[in-house]
Amino acid sequence: MPYVNIKLAGPEPTDEQKEQVIAEVTEVMERVLGKKKERVMVMIETLSPQSIGIGGKSVKTITKESK
């Protein structure tokens, strides 16, 4: 069973956006890798910007500094 885990920095996507991502990622797995769409599992996790760090700084800090 293919398992795709997508992690995003907030804000939380809408339900409609999540449905579109799940459908399109599933289609790519089917088309490119030949996987059966009934077997593709897609999970979307939204993390708070202060829970993700890049280059020693949180995404929240990086966002503030870029404004």
Tab-separated table of C-alpha atoms in Angstrom:
chain	number	residue	atom	x	y	z
A	1	MET	CA	0.000	0.000	0.000
A	2	PRO	CA	1.577	3.307	-1.042
A	3	TYR	CA	1.558	5.781	1.822
A	4	VAL	CA	2.085	9.491	1.132
A	5	ASN	CA	2.505	11.829	4.105
A	6	ILE	CA	2.349	15.548	3.353
A	7	LYS	CA	3.384	17.951	6.096
A	8	LEU	CA	2.637	21.646	5.773
A	9	ALA	CA	3.315	24.752	7.805
A	10	GLY	CA	0.045	26.423	8.827
A	11	PRO	CA	-2.401	27.881	8.140
A	12	GLU	CA	-4.659	24.852	7.844
A	13	PRO	CA	-5.834	24.199	4.265
A	14	THR	CA	-9.576	24.203	3.669
A	15	ASP	CA	-11.430	20.899	3.395
A	16	GLU	CA	-11.838	21.545	-0.327
A	17	GLN	CA	-8.081	22.089	-0.744
A	18	LYS	CA	-7.339	18.871	1.150
A	19	GLU	CA	-9.769	16.929	-1.072
A	20	GLN	CA	-8.062	18.311	-4.189
A	21	VAL	CA	-4.557	17.467	-2.920
A	22	ILE	CA	-5.633	13.923	-1.997
A	23	ALA	CA	-7.261	13.380	-5.407
A	24	GLU	CA	-4.340	14.771	-7.400
A	25	VAL	CA	-1.597	12.998	-5.418
A	26	THR	CA	-3.527	9.736	-5.792
A	27	GLU	CA	-3.817	10.315	-9.547
A	28	VAL	CA	-0.050	10.898	-9.820
A	29	MET	CA	0.716	7.687	-7.929
A	30	GLU	CA	-1.634	5.796	-10.254
A	31	ARG	CA	-0.408	7.398	-13.496
A	32	VAL	CA	3.322	7.560	-12.827
A	33	LEU	CA	3.912	4.516	-10.628
A	34	GLY	CA	1.052	2.289	-11.755
A	35	LYS	CA	-0.407	2.001	-8.234
A	36	LYS	CA	-4.048	1.077	-7.724
A	37	LYS	CA	-5.844	4.186	-6.517
A	38	GLU	CA	-7.895	2.109	-4.055
A	39	ARG	CA	-4.634	1.276	-2.275
A	40	VAL	CA	-3.086	4.770	-2.122
A	41	MET	CA	-3.228	6.392	1.321
A	42	VAL	CA	-2.611	10.148	1.555
A	43	MET	CA	-2.269	11.899	4.902
A	44	ILE	CA	-2.062	15.670	5.277
A	45	GLU	CA	-0.653	17.107	8.488
A	46	THR	CA	-0.583	20.802	9.275
A	47	LEU	CA	2.114	21.914	11.710
A	48	SER	CA	2.279	25.245	13.439
A	49	PRO	CA	4.958	27.573	12.032
A	50	GLN	CA	6.753	27.594	15.389
A	51	SER	CA	7.046	23.772	15.215
A	52	ILE	CA	9.153	23.786	12.039
A	53	GLY	CA	12.732	25.001	11.861
A	54	ILE	CA	14.952	25.831	8.900
A	55	GLY	CA	18.539	26.969	9.289
A	56	GLY	CA	18.221	27.253	13.058
A	57	LYS	CA	15.116	29.452	13.020
A	58	SER	CA	11.423	28.647	13.223
A	59	VAL	CA	9.258	29.276	10.172
A	60	LYS	CA	7.340	31.754	12.327
A	61	THR	CA	10.535	33.772	12.910
A	62	ILE	CA	11.604	33.527	9.260
A	63	THR	CA	8.187	34.777	8.153
A	64	LYS	CA	8.346	37.733	10.548
A	65	GLU	CA	11.851	38.639	9.377
A	66	SER	CA	10.862	38.581	5.706
A	67	LYS	CA	8.108	41.191	6.128
